[in-house]
Every structure is written in structure tokens, then in C-alpha cells.
């Protein structure tokens, strides 16, 4: 036929026609699709370096009951804050930051030692959930520096906790003051002020009750004054409530103590702590310059005290002693 197309002028088969005819489908010149875009989170994850094999670090979930506190933990009980509120947040929102632990060897009770994250650890134990941890092989000195750096800018950690932690680390040769100066960029003056907390007599902290409210500057003054002798310690104890509430601080503490000792204010002649058999501070006898006696109770005792029962017991005991004295006098007169 005249209008019949030759093989050379035939149009190429479409892919569908080729498949139907049993012939190979022609290659199509299509624009290559670009790789799917990553989310911001995926980009951040991709940018993270691989964990160092030298430190054998890895992330995993661990039951908190298999983790114990490090001997040199830096958070004192007064700085734990509201653990119940944190536990509620963990349950509702999850754990944003992993804790840092190191493996324990030949320990039948615990698998890991907690270096960073005591509040999260306590919260996880409270509600019975596993804890996200970063496992790292750290020496004591490495663990100490890591812990200090982690908590350096935390506002919920008091200077008291930091100072007592430094003192314990230095006393046990874990780190030196030179380490604190060089690796943490702290001045010798800052370090010495923080170390003052550990050199204030315990009886002063017992009287103040909450050392977490005391600044390092005030601790420095407390240390210097208490080194002058017992009468200065007694005067500080007499001013404890004002020191605790901030009415007396580093600037006016020396003046207030000197005035008290010199008789401008009430002068304390003696203060004696009464303790239980197991060493718990129950109350303190105080005697002023006029030989007047008073009793003060530490906060933990006041919080659980049944005042009505205590008053009744004191009245009964005084009456018994009065009756006993009267009886003795009567027998003597006869």
C-alpha cells in the first residue's frame, strides 16, 4: 500500500504497547527525582558524631534499681527539690536528657554508678519507669570534672552543695584545687570561698538548719569567726535564725557577732545539744547572760512534734519534780 509506513519511519511503541506485544519497553529520559528532604530533627541526628569507641559510650534504658549513687555525688539532700513534680513530668513528657553512669564490676546488687542525674534517677524510681542513661567508662577524676561541668550553671544546685562536694573530692585526692582552676576556669578566691562550707562547725549548720540558703561569702565569714573560739560559735548560733532568713549576711555578720559578744545584744553563755542514743539531735539547752534557760528544737523535730503531748509531758515532769522536792523538804523538817 502506498501510504504504508516503512520500518524506518514507524513510530516507536509506547511502554504499554511494548509490554502488550511482549517486546522490551523503550528507555524514557525522565528527570531524576531528588532525595526526600530531611526534617530538622533528622538533620540534627545525622550531624551527631558517632559515639567514641575509646570510651565505649552508649545509650540505653536501665531499671533505676540497678543504679547506685556515686560516692562523690555533688547534690546534698537539701537540694533535691520537688521529686514528685519531676516524676510527674517524666511520666507525661518523657525524659529529655539521659543520665550519665559508669559500669560497676563485680557488684552483685548494682550494675551502674550514677555520675549525673540524681533527681531524674529518684523520679524514675518513684514512678517505676526505666531510666535513659549514657554509659561511659570514666575514672574518678574524669567523672568529677564531668559532674562539675554539667552542674556549673544549674540554679537549683546551691553553693553549699558545690562547696561540700569540692571539699570531699579534694580530701580524697580525686581532684586538686589546681584542677578546678585550670579545667573549670575558677579563681582561687572562688574555690576558697566554696571550700569554707566544709570548715564551718557542724553545730552552726544544725542551728541554721538550711545551709543551702547561705552564700559562699557568708560561709567564708562564718568560718573566720568560728575559728576565733567557742564564744564566737555560741554567738553565731544565737543569730542562726537571722542568718537563715538573710537578715544577717556576709557584710554585717562580723559586726553583729562582736556586738553580741560585747553585750550590746543578748549574750549567750552556753548552748548544749541533747542527742538520742543513735546520735540524732533532739533539742538544745541555751543559757543567756541572765542565767535564763530556753530550749530550741531542730526543724526536723519541729515538723513531727505533737506540741500538745509535749506540753503535757513537760508539765507532768515539772510537777513530779516539784512534788519530790516538797516531799524531801517536809521529811527534813520533821
mmCIF file of C-alpha atoms in Angstrom:
data_model
loop_
_atom_site.group_PDB
_atom_site.id
_atom_site.type_symbol
_atom_site.label_atom_id
_atom_site.label_comp_id
_atom_site.label_asym_id
_atom_site.label_seq_id
_atom_site.Cartn_x
_atom_site.Cartn_y
_atom_site.Cartn_z
ATOM 1 C CA UNK A 1 0.000 0.000 0.000
ATOM 2 C CA UNK A 2 1.188 3.455 -0.967
ATOM 3 C CA UNK A 3 0.526 5.001 2.365
ATOM 4 C CA UNK A 4 2.058 2.068 4.297
ATOM 5 C CA UNK A 5 4.907 3.225 6.578
ATOM 6 C CA UNK A 6 8.323 1.608 6.197
ATOM 7 C CA UNK A 7 10.119 0.103 9.246
ATOM 8 C CA UNK A 8 12.390 3.155 9.313
ATOM 9 C CA UNK A 9 9.518 5.592 9.542
ATOM 10 C CA UNK A 10 7.452 3.636 12.092
ATOM 11 C CA UNK A 11 6.768 5.435 15.399
ATOM 12 C CA UNK A 12 8.311 3.784 18.478
ATOM 13 C CA UNK A 13 5.974 1.720 20.650
ATOM 14 C CA UNK A 14 4.758 3.206 23.913
ATOM 15 C CA UNK A 15 5.805 1.344 27.080
ATOM 16 C CA UNK A 16 2.283 -0.086 27.445
ATOM 17 C CA UNK A 17 2.216 -1.241 23.777
ATOM 18 C CA UNK A 18 5.642 -2.794 24.133
ATOM 19 C CA UNK A 19 4.615 -4.773 27.221
ATOM 20 C CA UNK A 20 1.441 -5.945 25.477
ATOM 21 C CA UNK A 21 3.430 -7.050 22.400
ATOM 22 C CA UNK A 22 5.992 -8.884 24.546
ATOM 23 C CA UNK A 23 8.815 -6.580 23.489
ATOM 24 C CA UNK A 24 11.266 -4.702 25.772
ATOM 25 C CA UNK A 25 9.976 -1.286 26.833
ATOM 26 C CA UNK A 26 11.950 1.646 25.478
ATOM 27 C CA UNK A 27 14.033 3.731 27.890
ATOM 28 C CA UNK A 28 12.466 7.032 28.798
ATOM 29 C CA UNK A 29 14.503 10.142 29.507
ATOM 30 C CA UNK A 30 12.721 11.265 32.703
ATOM 31 C CA UNK A 31 14.107 13.836 35.170
ATOM 32 C CA UNK A 32 15.565 12.096 38.184
ATOM 33 C CA UNK A 33 13.660 12.760 41.413
ATOM 34 C CA UNK A 34 15.631 14.420 44.210
ATOM 35 C CA UNK A 35 16.167 12.662 47.555
ATOM 36 C CA UNK A 36 13.386 13.285 50.096
ATOM 37 C CA UNK A 37 14.044 16.258 52.357
ATOM 38 C CA UNK A 38 15.124 15.564 55.912
ATOM 39 C CA UNK A 39 13.310 17.073 58.855
ATOM 40 C CA UNK A 40 15.200 19.368 61.240
ATOM 41 C CA UNK A 41 15.314 16.553 63.816
ATOM 42 C CA UNK A 42 16.725 14.086 61.240
ATOM 43 C CA UNK A 43 19.380 16.608 60.208
ATOM 44 C CA UNK A 44 20.365 17.123 63.848
ATOM 45 C CA UNK A 45 20.617 13.367 64.425
ATOM 46 C CA UNK A 46 22.666 12.905 61.244
ATOM 47 C CA UNK A 47 25.033 15.671 62.335
ATOM 48 C CA UNK A 48 25.785 13.995 65.667
ATOM 49 C CA UNK A 49 29.218 12.325 65.799
ATOM 50 C CA UNK A 50 29.416 8.601 66.297
ATOM 51 C CA UNK A 51 29.935 7.576 69.950
ATOM 52 C CA UNK A 52 33.620 7.249 70.803
ATOM 53 C CA UNK A 53 34.683 3.617 70.786
ATOM 54 C CA UNK A 54 37.540 4.587 73.076
ATOM 55 C CA UNK A 55 35.111 5.354 75.909
ATOM 56 C CA UNK A 56 32.636 2.586 74.973
ATOM 57 C CA UNK A 57 29.741 5.051 75.391
ATOM 58 C CA UNK A 58 26.225 4.032 74.507
ATOM 59 C CA UNK A 59 22.637 4.953 75.246
ATOM 60 C CA UNK A 60 20.170 2.513 76.729
ATOM 61 C CA UNK A 61 17.237 2.212 79.129
ATOM 62 C CA UNK A 62 18.072 0.707 82.521
ATOM 63 C CA UNK A 63 15.955 -0.052 85.560
ATOM 64 C CA UNK A 64 16.818 2.609 88.179
ATOM 65 C CA UNK A 65 17.039 -0.062 90.873
ATOM 66 C CA UNK A 66 20.237 -1.334 89.237
ATOM 67 C CA UNK A 67 21.895 2.083 89.606
ATOM 68 C CA UNK A 68 23.511 3.397 92.797
ATOM 69 C CA UNK A 69 24.772 6.879 93.652
ATOM 70 C CA UNK A 70 28.427 7.714 93.173
ATOM 71 C CA UNK A 71 30.362 8.177 96.417
ATOM 72 C CA UNK A 72 31.233 11.739 95.371
ATOM 73 C CA UNK A 73 27.820 12.898 94.211
ATOM 74 C CA UNK A 74 27.521 16.671 94.468
ATOM 75 C CA UNK A 75 23.854 17.173 95.376
ATOM 76 C CA UNK A 76 23.034 17.256 99.095
ATOM 77 C CA UNK A 77 19.524 16.219 100.282
ATOM 78 C CA UNK A 78 18.549 19.886 100.807
ATOM 79 C CA UNK A 79 18.958 20.483 97.057
ATOM 80 C CA UNK A 80 16.828 17.641 95.718
ATOM 81 C CA UNK A 81 13.779 19.845 95.216
ATOM 82 C CA UNK A 82 10.329 18.545 94.288
ATOM 83 C CA UNK A 83 10.968 14.983 93.102
ATOM 84 C CA UNK A 84 7.238 14.236 92.830
ATOM 85 C CA UNK A 85 6.756 17.103 90.358
ATOM 86 C CA UNK A 86 9.719 15.877 88.305
ATOM 87 C CA UNK A 87 8.317 12.326 88.358
ATOM 88 C CA UNK A 88 5.002 13.616 87.023
ATOM 89 C CA UNK A 89 6.814 15.482 84.238
ATOM 90 C CA UNK A 90 8.820 12.362 83.312
ATOM 91 C CA UNK A 91 5.635 10.307 83.130
ATOM 92 C CA UNK A 92 3.779 12.858 80.981
ATOM 93 C CA UNK A 93 6.581 14.245 78.793
ATOM 94 C CA UNK A 94 9.325 11.641 78.842
ATOM 95 C CA UNK A 95 12.998 12.083 79.677
ATOM 96 C CA UNK A 96 14.621 14.911 77.724
ATOM 97 C CA UNK A 97 18.227 14.311 78.798
ATOM 98 C CA UNK A 98 19.931 10.990 79.595
ATOM 99 C CA UNK A 99 21.704 10.458 82.903
ATOM 100 C CA UNK A 100 25.392 9.560 82.880
ATOM 101 C CA UNK A 101 26.506 6.324 84.531
ATOM 102 C CA UNK A 102 29.599 4.174 84.568
ATOM 103 C CA UNK A 103 29.700 0.352 84.762
ATOM 104 C CA UNK A 104 30.307 -1.397 88.075
ATOM 105 C CA UNK A 105 32.418 -4.539 88.094
ATOM 106 C CA UNK A 106 31.823 -7.457 90.453
ATOM 107 C CA UNK A 107 28.882 -5.804 92.210
ATOM 108 C CA UNK A 108 26.039 -8.203 92.890
ATOM 109 C CA UNK A 109 23.452 -5.540 93.721
ATOM 110 C CA UNK A 110 24.082 -2.788 91.143
ATOM 111 C CA UNK A 111 25.206 -2.694 87.509
ATOM 112 C CA UNK A 112 25.963 1.023 87.235
ATOM 113 C CA UNK A 113 27.109 4.010 89.291
ATOM 114 C CA UNK A 114 25.297 7.327 88.770
ATOM 115 C CA UNK A 115 27.535 10.283 87.872
ATOM 116 C CA UNK A 116 24.982 12.822 86.573
ATOM 117 C CA UNK A 117 21.193 12.929 87.031
ATOM 118 C CA UNK A 118 20.350 12.165 90.658
ATOM 119 C CA UNK A 119 16.945 13.923 90.550
ATOM 120 C CA UNK A 120 15.906 12.063 87.378
ATOM 121 C CA UNK A 121 17.086 8.805 88.953
ATOM 122 C CA UNK A 122 14.983 9.386 92.086
ATOM 123 C CA UNK A 123 11.961 10.392 89.995
ATOM 124 C CA UNK A 124 12.213 7.260 87.824
ATOM 125 C CA UNK A 125 12.412 5.055 90.932
ATOM 126 C CA UNK A 126 9.371 6.837 92.384
ATOM 127 C CA UNK A 127 7.096 6.031 89.427
ATOM 128 C CA UNK A 128 8.723 2.738 88.442
ATOM 129 C CA UNK A 129 9.976 3.516 84.918
ATOM 130 C CA UNK A 130 13.275 2.710 83.231
ATOM 131 C CA UNK A 131 15.905 5.437 83.057
ATOM 132 C CA UNK A 132 17.602 6.589 79.851
ATOM 133 C CA UNK A 133 21.349 6.578 80.529
ATOM 134 C CA UNK A 134 24.616 7.222 78.731
ATOM 135 C CA UNK A 135 27.121 4.567 79.785
ATOM 136 C CA UNK A 136 30.724 5.793 79.926
ATOM 137 C CA UNK A 137 33.941 4.334 81.284
ATOM 138 C CA UNK A 138 35.240 7.172 83.464
ATOM 139 C CA UNK A 139 37.959 7.436 86.085
ATOM 140 C CA UNK A 140 37.100 9.191 89.350
ATOM 141 C CA UNK A 141 38.791 12.410 88.248
ATOM 142 C CA UNK A 142 37.076 12.321 84.822
ATOM 143 C CA UNK A 143 33.726 11.688 86.499
ATOM 144 C CA UNK A 144 34.310 14.577 88.930
ATOM 145 C CA UNK A 145 35.147 17.075 86.190
ATOM 146 C CA UNK A 146 32.202 15.911 84.062
ATOM 147 C CA UNK A 147 29.824 16.256 87.013
ATOM 148 C CA UNK A 148 31.088 19.738 87.918
ATOM 149 C CA UNK A 149 30.832 20.998 84.320
ATOM 150 C CA UNK A 150 27.302 19.587 83.996
ATOM 151 C CA UNK A 151 26.088 21.299 87.157
ATOM 152 C CA UNK A 152 28.101 24.518 86.915
ATOM 153 C CA UNK A 153 25.253 26.624 85.526
ATOM 154 C CA UNK A 154 22.375 24.918 87.332
ATOM 155 C CA UNK A 155 20.455 27.361 89.518
ATOM 156 C CA UNK A 156 18.865 24.556 91.545
ATOM 157 C CA UNK A 157 22.244 23.475 92.957
ATOM 158 C CA UNK A 158 23.276 25.556 95.974
ATOM 159 C CA UNK A 159 26.754 26.844 96.682
ATOM 160 C CA UNK A 160 26.635 24.725 99.840
ATOM 161 C CA UNK A 161 26.285 21.501 97.799
ATOM 162 C CA UNK A 162 29.009 22.582 95.368
ATOM 163 C CA UNK A 163 31.415 23.545 98.162
ATOM 164 C CA UNK A 164 30.873 20.355 100.175
ATOM 165 C CA UNK A 165 31.354 18.292 97.005
ATOM 166 C CA UNK A 166 34.627 20.086 96.152
ATOM 167 C CA UNK A 167 35.895 19.514 99.694
ATOM 168 C CA UNK A 168 35.136 15.798 99.589
ATOM 169 C CA UNK A 169 36.773 15.360 96.168
ATOM 170 C CA UNK A 170 39.918 17.228 97.258
ATOM 171 C CA UNK A 171 40.108 15.467 100.632
ATOM 172 C CA UNK A 172 40.043 12.070 98.892
ATOM 173 C CA UNK A 173 42.602 13.082 96.228
ATOM 174 C CA UNK A 174 40.108 12.734 93.368
ATOM 175 C CA UNK A 175 40.854 16.245 92.091
ATOM 176 C CA UNK A 176 43.022 19.163 93.225
ATOM 177 C CA UNK A 177 42.389 22.888 93.564
ATOM 178 C CA UNK A 178 44.698 23.248 90.541
ATOM 179 C CA UNK A 179 42.291 21.068 88.517
ATOM 180 C CA UNK A 180 39.422 23.366 89.474
ATOM 181 C CA UNK A 181 41.439 26.429 88.460
ATOM 182 C CA UNK A 182 42.776 25.050 85.170
ATOM 183 C CA UNK A 183 39.961 22.845 83.853
ATOM 184 C CA UNK A 184 36.978 24.815 85.147
ATOM 185 C CA UNK A 185 38.396 28.335 84.866
ATOM 186 C CA UNK A 186 37.636 29.167 88.508
ATOM 187 C CA UNK A 187 39.682 31.616 90.551
ATOM 188 C CA UNK A 188 41.437 30.639 93.764
ATOM 189 C CA UNK A 189 39.217 33.117 95.653
ATOM 190 C CA UNK A 190 36.017 31.453 94.330
ATOM 191 C CA UNK A 191 37.304 27.994 95.238
ATOM 192 C CA UNK A 192 38.379 29.017 98.753
ATOM 193 C CA UNK A 193 35.000 30.613 99.420
ATOM 194 C CA UNK A 194 33.181 27.453 98.360
ATOM 195 C CA UNK A 195 35.507 25.272 100.449
ATOM 196 C CA UNK A 196 34.600 27.384 103.510
ATOM 197 C CA UNK A 197 31.310 25.474 103.807
ATOM 198 C CA UNK A 198 33.189 22.326 104.857
ATOM 199 C CA UNK A 199 35.159 24.212 107.535
ATOM 200 C CA UNK A 200 32.190 25.688 109.402
ATOM 201 C CA UNK A 201 31.443 23.693 112.610
ATOM 202 C CA UNK A 202 28.539 21.280 112.239
ATOM 203 C CA UNK A 203 26.752 22.736 115.255
ATOM 204 C CA UNK A 204 26.427 26.033 113.376
ATOM 205 C CA UNK A 205 24.848 24.313 110.351
ATOM 206 C CA UNK A 206 22.497 22.437 112.694
ATOM 207 C CA UNK A 207 21.381 25.754 114.189
ATOM 208 C CA UNK A 208 20.942 27.406 110.770
ATOM 209 C CA UNK A 209 19.055 24.258 109.640
ATOM 210 C CA UNK A 210 19.102 25.002 105.887
ATOM 211 C CA UNK A 211 22.675 25.712 104.691
ATOM 212 C CA UNK A 212 21.520 25.729 101.056
ATOM 213 C CA UNK A 213 20.235 29.278 101.668
ATOM 214 C CA UNK A 214 23.675 30.538 102.711
ATOM 215 C CA UNK A 215 26.049 32.138 100.195
ATOM 216 C CA UNK A 216 29.729 31.253 99.861
ATOM 217 C CA UNK A 217 30.633 34.785 101.030
ATOM 218 C CA UNK A 218 28.653 34.300 104.246
ATOM 219 C CA UNK A 219 30.198 30.837 104.727
ATOM 220 C CA UNK A 220 33.638 32.473 104.499
ATOM 221 C CA UNK A 221 32.716 34.848 107.343
ATOM 222 C CA UNK A 222 31.206 32.015 109.407
ATOM 223 C CA UNK A 223 34.426 30.055 109.041
ATOM 224 C CA UNK A 224 36.632 33.015 110.027
ATOM 225 C CA UNK A 225 34.522 33.920 113.066
ATOM 226 C CA UNK A 226 34.123 30.343 114.322
ATOM 227 C CA UNK A 227 37.913 29.935 114.216
ATOM 228 C CA UNK A 228 38.123 32.579 116.986
ATOM 229 C CA UNK A 229 36.719 30.231 119.594
ATOM 230 C CA UNK A 230 33.639 28.827 121.312
ATOM 231 C CA UNK A 231 32.139 32.150 122.382
ATOM 232 C CA UNK A 232 32.027 33.198 118.710
ATOM 233 C CA UNK A 233 30.404 29.901 117.789
ATOM 234 C CA UNK A 234 27.792 30.415 120.525
ATOM 235 C CA UNK A 235 27.109 33.946 119.285
ATOM 236 C CA UNK A 236 26.641 32.711 115.706
ATOM 237 C CA UNK A 237 24.232 30.027 116.953
ATOM 238 C CA UNK A 238 22.252 32.719 118.761
ATOM 239 C CA UNK A 239 21.942 34.606 115.458
ATOM 240 C CA UNK A 240 21.141 31.471 113.416
ATOM 241 C CA UNK A 241 17.533 32.343 112.556
ATOM 242 C CA UNK A 242 18.553 35.785 111.233
ATOM 243 C CA UNK A 243 21.378 34.238 109.212
ATOM 244 C CA UNK A 244 18.990 31.633 107.779
ATOM 245 C CA UNK A 245 16.437 34.237 106.659
ATOM 246 C CA UNK A 246 19.062 36.549 105.189
ATOM 247 C CA UNK A 247 18.646 39.360 107.722
ATOM 248 C CA UNK A 248 22.305 38.853 108.583
ATOM 249 C CA UNK A 249 24.748 38.206 105.733
ATOM 250 C CA UNK A 250 28.435 38.447 104.930
ATOM 251 C CA UNK A 251 28.600 42.250 105.260
ATOM 252 C CA UNK A 252 27.038 42.665 108.704
ATOM 253 C CA UNK A 253 27.736 39.265 110.289
ATOM 254 C CA UNK A 254 31.084 40.209 111.936
ATOM 255 C CA UNK A 255 29.580 43.357 113.466
ATOM 256 C CA UNK A 256 26.504 41.524 114.798
ATOM 257 C CA UNK A 257 28.622 38.786 116.346
ATOM 258 C CA UNK A 258 31.002 41.246 118.012
ATOM 259 C CA UNK A 259 28.088 43.283 119.403
ATOM 260 C CA UNK A 260 26.522 40.151 120.820
ATOM 261 C CA UNK A 261 29.764 39.063 122.467
ATOM 262 C CA UNK A 262 30.382 42.539 123.898
ATOM 263 C CA UNK A 263 26.926 42.668 125.454
ATOM 264 C CA UNK A 264 25.188 45.140 123.113
ATOM 265 C CA UNK A 265 22.584 42.462 122.434
ATOM 266 C CA UNK A 266 21.562 39.305 124.292
ATOM 267 C CA UNK A 267 24.681 37.419 125.278
ATOM 268 C CA UNK A 268 24.782 33.635 125.154
ATOM 269 C CA UNK A 269 26.802 31.951 127.871
ATOM 270 C CA UNK A 270 26.265 28.352 126.818
ATOM 271 C CA UNK A 271 24.456 26.089 124.391
ATOM 272 C CA UNK A 272 24.294 22.305 124.822
ATOM 273 C CA UNK A 273 22.921 19.898 122.223
ATOM 274 C CA UNK A 274 20.939 16.935 123.545
ATOM 275 C CA UNK A 275 21.063 13.861 121.306
ATOM 276 C CA UNK A 276 19.380 10.468 121.197
ATOM 277 C CA UNK A 277 21.228 7.173 121.678
ATOM 278 C CA UNK A 278 21.788 6.891 117.916
ATOM 279 C CA UNK A 279 23.160 10.439 117.713
ATOM 280 C CA UNK A 280 20.107 12.321 116.427
ATOM 281 C CA UNK A 281 19.922 15.967 117.552
ATOM 282 C CA UNK A 282 16.738 16.265 119.651
ATOM 283 C CA UNK A 283 16.969 19.728 121.185
ATOM 284 C CA UNK A 284 19.405 22.344 122.527
ATOM 285 C CA UNK A 285 19.599 23.864 126.009
ATOM 286 C CA UNK A 286 20.582 27.544 125.938
ATOM 287 C CA UNK A 287 21.544 29.767 128.881
ATOM 288 C CA UNK A 288 21.813 33.560 128.466
ATOM 289 C CA UNK A 289 23.862 36.082 130.454
ATOM 290 C CA UNK A 290 20.983 36.485 132.908
ATOM 291 C CA UNK A 291 21.085 32.743 133.600
ATOM 292 C CA UNK A 292 17.728 32.241 131.836
ATOM 293 C CA UNK A 293 17.301 28.813 130.238
ATOM 294 C CA UNK A 294 15.499 28.106 126.966
ATOM 295 C CA UNK A 295 15.042 25.088 124.715
ATOM 296 C CA UNK A 296 15.189 25.090 120.900
ATOM 297 C CA UNK A 297 14.317 22.224 118.567
ATOM 298 C CA UNK A 298 15.797 21.454 115.120
ATOM 299 C CA UNK A 299 13.446 21.760 112.136
ATOM 300 C CA UNK A 300 13.034 18.013 111.507
ATOM 301 C CA UNK A 301 11.876 17.559 115.122
ATOM 302 C CA UNK A 302 9.548 20.560 114.992
ATOM 303 C CA UNK A 303 7.898 19.217 111.851
ATOM 304 C CA UNK A 304 6.838 15.955 113.520
ATOM 305 C CA UNK A 305 6.322 17.231 117.043
ATOM 306 C CA UNK A 306 2.933 16.921 118.764
ATOM 307 C CA UNK A 307 3.114 20.126 120.798
ATOM 308 C CA UNK A 308 0.088 19.349 122.976
ATOM 309 C CA UNK A 309 1.527 15.994 124.084
ATOM 310 C CA UNK A 310 4.946 17.537 124.649
ATOM 311 C CA UNK A 311 3.487 20.332 126.811
ATOM 312 C CA UNK A 312 1.560 17.787 128.840
ATOM 313 C CA UNK A 313 4.692 15.671 129.362
ATOM 314 C CA UNK A 314 6.754 18.696 130.428
ATOM 315 C CA UNK A 315 4.060 19.876 132.860
ATOM 316 C CA UNK A 316 3.759 16.397 134.358
ATOM 317 C CA UNK A 317 7.521 16.058 134.782
ATOM 318 C CA UNK A 318 7.886 19.504 136.389
ATOM 319 C CA UNK A 319 5.031 18.759 138.781
ATOM 320 C CA UNK A 320 6.650 15.425 139.716
ATOM 321 C CA UNK A 321 9.931 17.167 140.434
ATOM 322 C CA UNK A 322 8.174 19.887 142.454
ATOM 323 C CA UNK A 323 6.302 17.265 144.472
ATOM 324 C CA UNK A 324 9.503 15.329 145.011
ATOM 325 C CA UNK A 325 11.313 18.468 146.217
ATOM 326 C CA UNK A 326 8.419 19.359 148.555
ATOM 327 C CA UNK A 327 8.433 15.854 149.987
ATOM 328 C CA UNK A 328 12.135 15.986 150.676
ATOM 329 C CA UNK A 329 11.821 19.336 152.431
ATOM 330 C CA UNK A 330 8.937 18.037 154.579
ATOM 331 C CA UNK A 331 10.941 14.975 155.635
ATOM 332 C CA UNK A 332 13.900 17.169 156.535
ATOM 333 C CA UNK A 333 11.797 19.493 158.714
ATOM 334 C CA UNK A 334 10.347 16.559 160.612
#
